């Protein structure tokens, strides 16, 4: 079984709709992240969380919100989707290693906003 | 500001050696990662450097010079399956946030 799972894997929606992307992990990691990936721009951090009570904005948080329901679950919401939010979204987790730690990525959610 | 630069595309021949460069300017430095990403798939970890020098792991090696803000990923004995994007990422310090470069798309030809 995959250690980091994302649902749905693909989603097509319309402008103005509310969308939730879900991430679950069985790695027991405290730290979780949401990224979006656009062609030519690489991965950009949307939000990150270091434990259930900790939520932090990344570099591109406008138009997004998150919820850390449990250590293993981290959801990303688009309150009112717009076409420029069409992208590939990745959830990632990492352990606390004192320094920098490897991040483990989920399989991604391909979101299309029409 | 924070900036990570790497070439957009590279091509190489099966069996050859290729070096993918990465330069960075960040507010701090707590380590540099290389990830491999096949099209439409998740990035997977390749290497981590926090001290200057070369880290070797099978066919892949990664080098770091902190004074120059420079790293490279060296891939030896290229195989067709090495065709992928290679992402350079820096942890600027604290909280394990990563800043990613745009990635280098490597095409390996027979």
mmCIF file with all atom_site columns, C-alpha atoms in Angstrom:
data_model
loop_
_atom_site.group_PDB
_atom_site.id
_atom_site.type_symbol
_atom_site.label_atom_id
_atom_site.label_alt_id
_atom_site.label_comp_id
_atom_site.label_asym_id
_atom_site.label_entity_id
_atom_site.label_seq_id
_atom_site.pdbx_PDB_ins_code
_atom_site.Cartn_x
_atom_site.Cartn_y
_atom_site.Cartn_z
_atom_site.occupancy
_atom_site.B_iso_or_equiv
_atom_site.pdbx_formal_charge
_atom_site.auth_seq_id
_atom_site.auth_comp_id
_atom_site.auth_asym_id
_atom_site.auth_atom_id
_atom_site.pdbx_PDB_model_num
ATOM 1   C CA . UNK A 1 1   ? 0.000   0.000  0.000   1.00 0.00 ? 1   UNK A CA 1
ATOM 2   C CA . UNK A 1 2   ? 1.136   3.529  -0.769  1.00 0.00 ? 2   UNK A CA 1
ATOM 3   C CA . UNK A 1 3   ? 2.445   5.523  2.180   1.00 0.00 ? 3   UNK A CA 1
ATOM 4   C CA . UNK A 1 4   ? 0.988   8.841  0.953   1.00 0.00 ? 4   UNK A CA 1
ATOM 5   C CA . UNK A 1 5   ? -2.345  8.781  -0.864  1.00 0.00 ? 5   UNK A CA 1
ATOM 6   C CA . UNK A 1 6   ? -4.320  11.524 -2.535  1.00 0.00 ? 6   UNK A CA 1
ATOM 7   C CA . UNK A 1 7   ? -7.951  11.651 -3.589  1.00 0.00 ? 7   UNK A CA 1
ATOM 8   C CA . UNK A 1 8   ? -9.238  12.284 -6.147  1.00 0.00 ? 8   UNK A CA 1
ATOM 9   C CA . UNK A 1 9   ? -6.477  11.552 -8.677  1.00 0.00 ? 9   UNK A CA 1
ATOM 10  C CA . UNK A 1 10  ? -8.199  13.553 -11.381 1.00 0.00 ? 10  UNK A CA 1
ATOM 11  C CA . UNK A 1 11  ? -10.903 16.207 -11.153 1.00 0.00 ? 11  UNK A CA 1
ATOM 12  C CA . UNK A 1 12  ? -12.588 18.456 -13.652 1.00 0.00 ? 12  UNK A CA 1
ATOM 13  C CA . UNK A 1 13  ? -14.693 21.249 -12.232 1.00 0.00 ? 13  UNK A CA 1
ATOM 14  C CA . UNK A 1 14  ? -16.210 24.580 -13.202 1.00 0.00 ? 14  UNK A CA 1
ATOM 15  C CA . UNK A 1 15  ? -15.283 28.109 -12.243 1.00 0.00 ? 15  UNK A CA 1
ATOM 16  C CA . UNK A 1 16  ? -16.760 29.114 -8.888  1.00 0.00 ? 16  UNK A CA 1
ATOM 17  C CA . UNK A 1 17  ? -17.139 25.599 -7.489  1.00 0.00 ? 17  UNK A CA 1
ATOM 18  C CA . UNK A 1 18  ? -15.707 24.605 -4.121  1.00 0.00 ? 18  UNK A CA 1
ATOM 19  C CA . UNK A 1 19  ? -13.225 21.744 -4.342  1.00 0.00 ? 19  UNK A CA 1
ATOM 20  C CA . UNK A 1 20  ? -11.499 19.684 -1.669  1.00 0.00 ? 20  UNK A CA 1
ATOM 21  C CA . UNK A 1 21  ? -8.399  17.597 -2.263  1.00 0.00 ? 21  UNK A CA 1
ATOM 22  C CA . UNK A 1 22  ? -7.528  15.061 0.393   1.00 0.00 ? 22  UNK A CA 1
ATOM 23  C CA . UNK A 1 23  ? -4.243  13.604 1.531   1.00 0.00 ? 23  UNK A CA 1
ATOM 24  C CA . UNK A 1 24  ? -3.641  10.706 3.913   1.00 0.00 ? 24  UNK A CA 1
ATOM 25  C CA . UNK A 1 25  ? -0.390  9.168  5.099   1.00 0.00 ? 25  UNK A CA 1
ATOM 26  C CA . UNK A 1 26  ? 0.615   6.051  6.971   1.00 0.00 ? 26  UNK A CA 1
ATOM 27  C CA . UNK A 1 27  ? 4.239   7.071  7.521   1.00 0.00 ? 27  UNK A CA 1
ATOM 28  C CA . UNK A 1 28  ? 3.586   8.511  10.979  1.00 0.00 ? 28  UNK A CA 1
ATOM 29  C CA . UNK A 1 29  ? 5.128   11.830 9.985   1.00 0.00 ? 29  UNK A CA 1
ATOM 30  C CA . UNK A 1 30  ? 4.167   15.037 11.739  1.00 0.00 ? 30  UNK A CA 1
ATOM 31  C CA . UNK A 1 31  ? 4.940   17.369 8.846   1.00 0.00 ? 31  UNK A CA 1
ATOM 32  C CA . UNK A 1 32  ? 2.692   17.675 5.812   1.00 0.00 ? 32  UNK A CA 1
ATOM 33  C CA . UNK A 1 33  ? 2.786   19.960 2.778   1.00 0.00 ? 33  UNK A CA 1
ATOM 34  C CA . UNK A 1 34  ? 0.684   20.943 -0.220  1.00 0.00 ? 34  UNK A CA 1
ATOM 35  C CA . UNK A 1 35  ? 2.366   21.957 -3.509  1.00 0.00 ? 35  UNK A CA 1
ATOM 36  C CA . UNK A 1 36  ? 1.149   22.826 -6.940  1.00 0.00 ? 36  UNK A CA 1
ATOM 37  C CA . UNK A 1 37  ? 3.143   22.156 -10.089 1.00 0.00 ? 37  UNK A CA 1
ATOM 38  C CA . UNK A 1 38  ? 2.778   24.100 -13.309 1.00 0.00 ? 38  UNK A CA 1
ATOM 39  C CA . UNK A 1 39  ? 4.800   23.513 -16.482 1.00 0.00 ? 39  UNK A CA 1
ATOM 40  C CA . UNK A 1 40  ? 8.039   25.496 -16.371 1.00 0.00 ? 40  UNK A CA 1
ATOM 41  C CA . UNK A 1 41  ? 7.492   26.708 -12.812 1.00 0.00 ? 41  UNK A CA 1
ATOM 42  C CA . UNK A 1 42  ? 8.406   23.732 -10.717 1.00 0.00 ? 42  UNK A CA 1
ATOM 43  C CA . UNK A 1 43  ? 6.813   22.896 -7.385  1.00 0.00 ? 43  UNK A CA 1
ATOM 44  C CA . UNK A 1 44  ? 5.472   25.792 -5.344  1.00 0.00 ? 44  UNK A CA 1
ATOM 45  C CA . UNK A 1 45  ? 4.458   25.527 -1.702  1.00 0.00 ? 45  UNK A CA 1
ATOM 46  C CA . UNK A 1 46  ? 0.831   26.384 -0.889  1.00 0.00 ? 46  UNK A CA 1
ATOM 47  C CA . UNK A 1 47  ? 0.522   25.473 2.810   1.00 0.00 ? 47  UNK A CA 1
ATOM 48  C CA . UNK A 1 48  ? 2.404   23.396 5.333   1.00 0.00 ? 48  UNK A CA 1
ATOM 49  C CA . UNK A 1 49  ? 1.677   21.973 8.752   1.00 0.00 ? 49  UNK A CA 1
ATOM 50  C CA . UNK A 1 50  ? 4.066   20.703 11.393  1.00 0.00 ? 50  UNK A CA 1
ATOM 51  C CA . UNK A 1 51  ? 1.451   19.159 13.629  1.00 0.00 ? 51  UNK A CA 1
ATOM 52  C CA . UNK A 1 52  ? -2.305  19.120 14.054  1.00 0.00 ? 52  UNK A CA 1
ATOM 53  C CA . UNK A 1 53  ? -2.347  22.546 15.698  1.00 0.00 ? 53  UNK A CA 1
ATOM 54  C CA . UNK A 1 54  ? 0.091   24.189 13.319  1.00 0.00 ? 54  UNK A CA 1
ATOM 55  C CA . UNK A 1 55  ? -0.840  25.619 9.898   1.00 0.00 ? 55  UNK A CA 1
ATOM 56  C CA . UNK A 1 56  ? 1.399   27.936 7.880   1.00 0.00 ? 56  UNK A CA 1
ATOM 57  C CA . UNK A 1 57  ? 1.033   29.729 4.561   1.00 0.00 ? 57  UNK A CA 1
ATOM 58  C CA . UNK A 1 58  ? 3.451   29.004 1.791   1.00 0.00 ? 58  UNK A CA 1
ATOM 59  C CA . UNK A 1 59  ? 4.411   31.222 -1.100  1.00 0.00 ? 59  UNK A CA 1
ATOM 60  C CA . UNK A 1 60  ? 1.106   30.951 -3.010  1.00 0.00 ? 60  UNK A CA 1
ATOM 61  C CA . UNK A 1 61  ? -1.686  30.502 -0.437  1.00 0.00 ? 61  UNK A CA 1
ATOM 62  C CA . UNK A 1 62  ? -4.177  33.020 -1.874  1.00 0.00 ? 62  UNK A CA 1
ATOM 63  C CA . UNK A 1 63  ? -7.366  31.288 -2.999  1.00 0.00 ? 63  UNK A CA 1
ATOM 64  C CA . UNK A 1 64  ? -6.626  28.148 -0.959  1.00 0.00 ? 64  UNK A CA 1
ATOM 65  C CA . UNK A 1 65  ? -7.313  26.944 2.570   1.00 0.00 ? 65  UNK A CA 1
ATOM 66  C CA . UNK A 1 66  ? -6.301  23.812 4.454   1.00 0.00 ? 66  UNK A CA 1
ATOM 67  C CA . UNK A 1 67  ? -7.443  21.650 7.314   1.00 0.00 ? 67  UNK A CA 1
ATOM 68  C CA . UNK A 1 68  ? -5.306  19.256 9.373   1.00 0.00 ? 68  UNK A CA 1
ATOM 69  C CA . UNK A 1 69  ? -7.937  16.890 10.685  1.00 0.00 ? 69  UNK A CA 1
ATOM 70  C CA . UNK A 1 70  ? -5.475  14.460 12.265  1.00 0.00 ? 70  UNK A CA 1
ATOM 71  C CA . UNK A 1 71  ? -1.800  13.663 12.153  1.00 0.00 ? 71  UNK A CA 1
ATOM 72  C CA . UNK A 1 72  ? -2.448  11.493 9.109   1.00 0.00 ? 72  UNK A CA 1
ATOM 73  C CA . UNK A 1 73  ? -4.821  13.765 7.167   1.00 0.00 ? 73  UNK A CA 1
ATOM 74  C CA . UNK A 1 74  ? -4.286  17.125 5.489   1.00 0.00 ? 74  UNK A CA 1
ATOM 75  C CA . UNK A 1 75  ? -6.908  18.561 3.127   1.00 0.00 ? 75  UNK A CA 1
ATOM 76  C CA . UNK A 1 76  ? -6.630  21.396 0.639   1.00 0.00 ? 76  UNK A CA 1
ATOM 77  C CA . UNK A 1 77  ? -9.688  23.420 -0.365  1.00 0.00 ? 77  UNK A CA 1
ATOM 78  C CA . UNK A 1 78  ? -10.285 25.787 -3.230  1.00 0.00 ? 78  UNK A CA 1
ATOM 79  C CA . UNK A 1 79  ? -13.155 27.941 -1.995  1.00 0.00 ? 79  UNK A CA 1
ATOM 80  C CA . UNK A 1 80  ? -14.122 29.237 -5.424  1.00 0.00 ? 80  UNK A CA 1
ATOM 81  C CA . UNK A 1 81  ? -12.103 27.598 -8.176  1.00 0.00 ? 81  UNK A CA 1
ATOM 82  C CA . UNK A 1 82  ? -10.751 29.669 -11.058 1.00 0.00 ? 82  UNK A CA 1
ATOM 83  C CA . UNK A 1 83  ? -9.117  28.502 -14.327 1.00 0.00 ? 83  UNK A CA 1
ATOM 84  C CA . UNK A 1 84  ? -5.591  29.559 -13.303 1.00 0.00 ? 84  UNK A CA 1
ATOM 85  C CA . UNK A 1 85  ? -5.782  27.021 -10.473 1.00 0.00 ? 85  UNK A CA 1
ATOM 86  C CA . UNK A 1 86  ? -5.621  24.297 -13.099 1.00 0.00 ? 86  UNK A CA 1
ATOM 87  C CA . UNK A 1 87  ? -2.479  22.400 -12.115 1.00 0.00 ? 87  UNK A CA 1
ATOM 88  C CA . UNK A 1 88  ? -1.029  19.198 -10.716 1.00 0.00 ? 88  UNK A CA 1
ATOM 89  C CA . UNK A 1 89  ? -1.277  19.183 -6.912  1.00 0.00 ? 89  UNK A CA 1
ATOM 90  C CA . UNK A 1 90  ? 1.006   17.170 -4.668  1.00 0.00 ? 90  UNK A CA 1
ATOM 91  C CA . UNK A 1 91  ? 0.821   16.389 -0.992  1.00 0.00 ? 91  UNK A CA 1
ATOM 92  C CA . UNK A 1 92  ? 4.074   15.537 0.808   1.00 0.00 ? 92  UNK A CA 1
ATOM 93  C CA . UNK A 1 93  ? 5.164   14.450 4.277   1.00 0.00 ? 93  UNK A CA 1
ATOM 94  C CA . UNK A 1 94  ? 8.395   14.516 6.215   1.00 0.00 ? 94  UNK A CA 1
ATOM 95  C CA . UNK A 1 95  ? 9.732   13.449 9.549   1.00 0.00 ? 95  UNK A CA 1
ATOM 96  C CA . UNK A 1 96  ? 11.382  15.793 12.007  1.00 0.00 ? 96  UNK A CA 1
ATOM 97  C CA . UNK A 1 97  ? 15.094  15.229 11.547  1.00 0.00 ? 97  UNK A CA 1
ATOM 98  C CA . UNK A 1 98  ? 16.536  18.200 13.348  1.00 0.00 ? 98  UNK A CA 1
ATOM 99  C CA . UNK A 1 99  ? 17.834  19.499 10.054  1.00 0.00 ? 99  UNK A CA 1
ATOM 100 C CA . UNK A 1 100 ? 16.411  19.143 6.596   1.00 0.00 ? 100 UNK A CA 1
ATOM 101 C CA . UNK A 1 101 ? 14.489  15.939 5.971   1.00 0.00 ? 101 UNK A CA 1
ATOM 102 C CA . UNK A 1 102 ? 13.494  14.122 2.817   1.00 0.00 ? 102 UNK A CA 1
ATOM 103 C CA . UNK A 1 103 ? 9.923   14.767 1.735   1.00 0.00 ? 103 UNK A CA 1
ATOM 104 C CA . UNK A 1 104 ? 7.781   11.896 0.504   1.00 0.00 ? 104 UNK A CA 1
ATOM 105 C CA . UNK A 1 105 ? 5.237   12.780 -2.161  1.00 0.00 ? 105 UNK A CA 1
ATOM 106 C CA . UNK A 1 106 ? 1.801   11.434 -2.923  1.00 0.00 ? 106 UNK A CA 1
ATOM 107 C CA . UNK A 1 107 ? 0.846   10.460 -6.488  1.00 0.00 ? 107 UNK A CA 1
ATOM 108 C CA . UNK A 1 108 ? -0.713  13.842 -7.261  1.00 0.00 ? 108 UNK A CA 1
ATOM 109 C CA . UNK A 1 109 ? -4.151  15.193 -8.181  1.00 0.00 ? 109 UNK A CA 1
ATOM 110 C CA . UNK A 1 110 ? -4.638  16.630 -11.644 1.00 0.00 ? 110 UNK A CA 1
ATOM 111 C CA . UNK A 1 111 ? -7.176  19.433 -11.335 1.00 0.00 ? 111 UNK A CA 1
ATOM 112 C CA . UNK A 1 112 ? -8.779  21.159 -14.306 1.00 0.00 ? 112 UNK A CA 1
ATOM 113 C CA . UNK A 1 113 ? -10.953 24.231 -13.774 1.00 0.00 ? 113 UNK A CA 1
ATOM 114 C CA . UNK A 1 114 ? -13.100 25.119 -16.767 1.00 0.00 ? 114 UNK A CA 1
ATOM 115 C CA . UNK B 2 1   ? 15.016  36.801 -2.628  1.00 0.00 ? 1   UNK B CA 1
ATOM 116 C CA . UNK B 2 2   ? 15.223  33.056 -3.081  1.00 0.00 ? 2   UNK B CA 1
ATOM 117 C CA . UNK B 2 3   ? 16.300  31.730 -6.445  1.00 0.00 ? 3   UNK B CA 1
ATOM 118 C CA . UNK B 2 4   ? 17.247  28.339 -7.825  1.00 0.00 ? 4   UNK B CA 1
ATOM 119 C CA . UNK B 2 5   ? 18.430  27.955 -11.409 1.00 0.00 ? 5   UNK B CA 1
ATOM 120 C CA . UNK B 2 6   ? 18.900  24.817 -13.464 1.00 0.00 ? 6   UNK B CA 1
ATOM 121 C CA . UNK B 2 7   ? 18.851  24.195 -17.216 1.00 0.00 ? 7   UNK B CA 1
ATOM 122 C CA . UNK B 2 8   ? 15.437  23.601 -18.718 1.00 0.00 ? 8   UNK B CA 1
ATOM 123 C CA . UNK B 2 9   ? 16.311  20.690 -20.963 1.00 0.00 ? 9   UNK B CA 1
ATOM 124 C CA . UNK B 2 10  ? 19.220  18.346 -21.683 1.00 0.00 ? 10  UNK B CA 1
ATOM 125 C CA . UNK B 2 11  ? 19.731  15.425 -24.005 1.00 0.00 ? 11  UNK B CA 1
ATOM 126 C CA . UNK B 2 12  ? 22.189  12.562 -23.710 1.00 0.00 ? 12  UNK B CA 1
ATOM 127 C CA . UNK B 2 13  ? 22.957  9.182  -25.204 1.00 0.00 ? 13  UNK B CA 1
ATOM 128 C CA . UNK B 2 14  ? 22.309  5.833  -23.581 1.00 0.00 ? 14  UNK B CA 1
ATOM 129 C CA . UNK B 2 15  ? 25.426  4.634  -21.767 1.00 0.00 ? 15  UNK B CA 1
ATOM 130 C CA . UNK B 2 16  ? 26.938  8.108  -21.503 1.00 0.00 ? 16  UNK B CA 1
ATOM 131 C CA . UNK B 2 17  ? 27.445  10.422 -18.515 1.00 0.00 ? 17  UNK B CA 1
ATOM 132 C CA . UNK B 2 18  ? 25.461  13.619 -17.946 1.00 0.00 ? 18  UNK B CA 1
ATOM 133 C CA . UNK B 2 19  ? 25.894  16.409 -15.409 1.00 0.00 ? 19  UNK B CA 1
ATOM 134 C CA . UNK B 2 20  ? 22.927  18.562 -14.380 1.00 0.00 ? 20  UNK B CA 1
ATOM 135 C CA . UNK B 2 21  ? 23.892  21.817 -12.696 1.00 0.00 ? 21  UNK B CA 1
ATOM 136 C CA . UNK B 2 22  ? 22.010  23.813 -10.089 1.00 0.00 ? 22  UNK B CA 1
ATOM 137 C CA . UNK B 2 23  ? 22.861  27.217 -8.675  1.00 0.00 ? 23  UNK B CA 1
ATOM 138 C CA . UNK B 2 24  ? 21.039  28.755 -5.753  1.00 0.00 ? 24  UNK B CA 1
ATOM 139 C CA . UNK B 2 25  ? 20.684  31.971 -3.814  1.00 0.00 ? 25  UNK B CA 1
ATOM 140 C CA . UNK B 2 26  ? 18.702  31.569 -0.609  1.00 0.00 ? 26  UNK B CA 1
ATOM 141 C CA . UNK B 2 27  ? 18.353  33.407 2.683   1.00 0.00 ? 27  UNK B CA 1
ATOM 142 C CA . UNK B 2 28  ? 19.841  30.453 4.526   1.00 0.00 ? 28  UNK B CA 1
ATOM 143 C CA . UNK B 2 29  ? 21.041  26.948 3.826   1.00 0.00 ? 29  UNK B CA 1
ATOM 144 C CA . UNK B 2 30  ? 20.162  23.727 5.573   1.00 0.00 ? 30  UNK B CA 1
ATOM 145 C CA . UNK B 2 31  ? 20.737  21.244 2.778   1.00 0.00 ? 31  UNK B CA 1
ATOM 146 C CA . UNK B 2 32  ? 20.156  20.574 -0.932  1.00 0.00 ? 32  UNK B CA 1
ATOM 147 C CA . UNK B 2 33  ? 18.055  17.779 -2.386  1.00 0.00 ? 33  UNK B CA 1
ATOM 148 C CA . UNK B 2 34  ? 17.780  16.205 -5.802  1.00 0.00 ? 34  UNK B CA 1
ATOM 149 C CA . UNK B 2 35  ? 14.549  14.521 -6.844  1.00 0.00 ? 35  UNK B CA 1
ATOM 150 C CA . UNK B 2 36  ? 13.655  12.558 -9.966  1.00 0.00 ? 36  UNK B CA 1
ATOM 151 C CA . UNK B 2 37  ? 10.210  12.967 -11.495 1.00 0.00 ? 37  UNK B CA 1
ATOM 152 C CA . UNK B 2 38  ? 8.843   10.948 -14.398 1.00 0.00 ? 38  UNK B CA 1
ATOM 153 C CA . UNK B 2 39  ? 6.120   12.656 -16.406 1.00 0.00 ? 39  UNK B CA 1
ATOM 154 C CA . UNK B 2 40  ? 2.829   12.780 -14.502 1.00 0.00 ? 40  UNK B CA 1
ATOM 155 C CA . UNK B 2 41  ? 4.274   11.022 -11.469 1.00 0.00 ? 41  UNK B CA 1
ATOM 156 C CA . UNK B 2 42  ? 5.392   12.021 -7.982  1.00 0.00 ? 42  UNK B CA 1
ATOM 157 C CA . UNK B 2 43  ? 8.920   13.272 -7.340  1.00 0.00 ? 43  UNK B CA 1
ATOM 158 C CA . UNK B 2 44  ? 11.148  10.657 -5.719  1.00 0.00 ? 44  UNK B CA 1
ATOM 159 C CA . UNK B 2 45  ? 14.211  11.357 -3.593  1.00 0.00 ? 45  UNK B CA 1
ATOM 160 C CA . UNK B 2 46  ? 17.652  10.854 -5.119  1.00 0.00 ? 46  UNK B CA 1
ATOM 161 C CA . UNK B 2 47  ? 20.180  12.577 -2.889  1.00 0.00 ? 47  UNK B CA 1
ATOM 162 C CA . UNK B 2 48  ? 20.853  15.032 -0.085  1.00 0.00 ? 48  UNK B CA 1
ATOM 163 C CA . UNK B 2 49  ? 23.934  17.204 0.461   1.00 0.00 ? 49  UNK B CA 1
ATOM 164 C CA . UNK B 2 50  ? 24.530  19.447 3.427   1.00 0.00 ? 50  UNK B CA 1
ATOM 165 C CA . UNK B 2 51  ? 28.345  19.498 3.495   1.00 0.00 ? 51  UNK B CA 1
ATOM 166 C CA . UNK B 2 52  ? 30.699  20.340 0.647   1.00 0.00 ? 52  UNK B CA 1
ATOM 167 C CA . UNK B 2 53  ? 31.804  17.479 -1.484  1.00 0.00 ? 53  UNK B CA 1
ATOM 168 C CA . UNK B 2 54  ? 30.590  14.516 -3.458  1.00 0.00 ? 54  UNK B CA 1
ATOM 169 C CA . UNK B 2 55  ? 27.962  11.997 -2.361  1.00 0.00 ? 55  UNK B CA 1
ATOM 170 C CA . UNK B 2 56  ? 27.887  8.823  -4.431  1.00 0.00 ? 56  UNK B CA 1
ATOM 171 C CA . UNK B 2 57  ? 24.969  6.427  -4.632  1.00 0.00 ? 57  UNK B CA 1
ATOM 172 C CA . UNK B 2 58  ? 25.250  3.818  -7.343  1.00 0.00 ? 58  UNK B CA 1
ATOM 173 C CA . UNK B 2 59  ? 25.026  5.398  -10.799 1.00 0.00 ? 59  UNK B CA 1
ATOM 174 C CA . UNK B 2 60  ? 24.060  8.752  -9.297  1.00 0.00 ? 60  UNK B CA 1
ATOM 175 C CA . UNK B 2 61  ? 26.343  11.222 -7.548  1.00 0.00 ? 61  UNK B CA 1
ATOM 176 C CA . UNK B 2 62  ? 25.679  14.707 -6.219  1.00 0.00 ? 62  UNK B CA 1
ATOM 177 C CA . UNK B 2 63  ? 28.163  17.457 -5.482  1.00 0.00 ? 63  UNK B CA 1
ATOM 178 C CA . UNK B 2 64  ? 27.826  20.578 -3.362  1.00 0.00 ? 64  UNK B CA 1
ATOM 179 C CA . UNK B 2 65  ? 29.860  23.761 -2.979  1.00 0.00 ? 65  UNK B CA 1
ATOM 180 C CA . UNK B 2 66  ? 28.227  25.991 -0.391  1.00 0.00 ? 66  UNK B CA 1
ATOM 181 C CA . UNK B 2 67  ? 30.623  28.891 -0.967  1.00 0.00 ? 67  UNK B CA 1
ATOM 182 C CA . UNK B 2 68  ? 29.668  28.969 -4.647  1.00 0.00 ? 68  UNK B CA 1
ATOM 183 C CA . UNK B 2 69  ? 25.979  28.212 -4.164  1.00 0.00 ? 69  UNK B CA 1
ATOM 184 C CA . UNK B 2 70  ? 26.389  25.366 -6.618  1.00 0.00 ? 70  UNK B CA 1
ATOM 185 C CA . UNK B 2 71  ? 25.466  21.724 -6.929  1.00 0.00 ? 71  UNK B CA 1
ATOM 186 C CA . UNK B 2 72  ? 25.435  19.153 -9.677  1.00 0.00 ? 72  UNK B CA 1
ATOM 187 C CA . UNK B 2 73  ? 23.863  15.759 -10.194 1.00 0.00 ? 73  UNK B CA 1
ATOM 188 C CA . UNK B 2 74  ? 25.974  13.292 -12.148 1.00 0.00 ? 74  UNK B CA 1
ATOM 189 C CA . UNK B 2 75  ? 24.295  10.360 -13.853 1.00 0.00 ? 75  UNK B CA 1
ATOM 190 C CA . UNK B 2 76  ? 26.541  7.594  -15.170 1.00 0.00 ? 76  UNK B CA 1
ATOM 191 C CA . UNK B 2 77  ? 25.833  4.721  -17.542 1.00 0.00 ? 77  UNK B CA 1
ATOM 192 C CA . UNK B 2 78  ? 22.634  6.357  -18.678 1.00 0.00 ? 78  UNK B CA 1
ATOM 193 C CA . UNK B 2 79  ? 19.632  4.176  -19.321 1.00 0.00 ? 79  UNK B CA 1
ATOM 194 C CA . UNK B 2 80  ? 16.451  4.954  -21.206 1.00 0.00 ? 80  UNK B CA 1
ATOM 195 C CA . UNK B 2 81  ? 14.535  4.865  -17.930 1.00 0.00 ? 81  UNK B CA 1
ATOM 196 C CA . UNK B 2 82  ? 16.582  7.850  -16.728 1.00 0.00 ? 82  UNK B CA 1
ATOM 197 C CA . UNK B 2 83  ? 14.547  10.046 -19.081 1.00 0.00 ? 83  UNK B CA 1
ATOM 198 C CA . UNK B 2 84  ? 12.754  12.236 -16.539 1.00 0.00 ? 84  UNK B CA 1
ATOM 199 C CA . UNK B 2 85  ? 12.822  15.653 -14.916 1.00 0.00 ? 85  UNK B CA 1
ATOM 200 C CA . UNK B 2 86  ? 15.412  16.287 -12.226 1.00 0.00 ? 86  UNK B CA 1
ATOM 201 C CA . UNK B 2 87  ? 14.467  18.768 -9.527  1.00 0.00 ? 87  UNK B CA 1
ATOM 202 C CA . UNK B 2 88  ? 16.954  20.668 -7.399  1.00 0.00 ? 88  UNK B CA 1
ATOM 203 C CA . UNK B 2 89  ? 15.548  21.850 -4.053  1.00 0.00 ? 89  UNK B CA 1
ATOM 204 C CA . UNK B 2 90  ? 17.094  23.826 -1.211  1.00 0.00 ? 90  UNK B CA 1
ATOM 205 C CA . UNK B 2 91  ? 16.072  23.945 2.417   1.00 0.00 ? 91  UNK B CA 1
ATOM 206 C CA . UNK B 2 92  ? 16.801  27.535 3.445   1.00 0.00 ? 92  UNK B CA 1
ATOM 207 C CA . UNK B 2 93  ? 16.716  26.669 7.115   1.00 0.00 ? 93  UNK B CA 1
ATOM 208 C CA . UNK B 2 94  ? 14.139  26.016 9.754   1.00 0.00 ? 94  UNK B CA 1
ATOM 209 C CA . UNK B 2 95  ? 10.835  24.238 9.347   1.00 0.00 ? 95  UNK B CA 1
ATOM 210 C CA . UNK B 2 96  ? 12.093  21.950 6.557   1.00 0.00 ? 96  UNK B CA 1
ATOM 211 C CA . UNK B 2 97  ? 10.474  24.033 3.821   1.00 0.00 ? 97  UNK B CA 1
ATOM 212 C CA . UNK B 2 98  ? 11.917  23.310 0.417   1.00 0.00 ? 98  UNK B CA 1
ATOM 213 C CA . UNK B 2 99  ? 12.351  25.740 -2.440  1.00 0.00 ? 99  UNK B CA 1
ATOM 214 C CA . UNK B 2 100 ? 12.346  23.963 -5.787  1.00 0.00 ? 100 UNK B CA 1
ATOM 215 C CA . UNK B 2 101 ? 13.963  24.866 -9.039  1.00 0.00 ? 101 UNK B CA 1
ATOM 216 C CA . UNK B 2 102 ? 11.849  24.541 -12.182 1.00 0.00 ? 102 UNK B CA 1
ATOM 217 C CA . UNK B 2 103 ? 13.487  21.211 -13.020 1.00 0.00 ? 103 UNK B CA 1
ATOM 218 C CA . UNK B 2 104 ? 15.674  19.915 -15.831 1.00 0.00 ? 104 UNK B CA 1
ATOM 219 C CA . UNK B 2 105 ? 14.011  17.634 -18.349 1.00 0.00 ? 105 UNK B CA 1
ATOM 220 C CA . UNK B 2 106 ? 16.500  14.975 -19.471 1.00 0.00 ? 106 UNK B CA 1
ATOM 221 C CA . UNK B 2 107 ? 15.923  12.971 -22.628 1.00 0.00 ? 107 UNK B CA 1
ATOM 222 C CA . UNK B 2 108 ? 18.072  9.867  -23.095 1.00 0.00 ? 108 UNK B CA 1
ATOM 223 C CA . UNK B 2 109 ? 18.391  8.651  -26.698 1.00 0.00 ? 109 UNK B CA 1
ATOM 224 C CA . UNK B 2 110 ? 19.545  5.243  -27.950 1.00 0.00 ? 110 UNK B CA 1
#
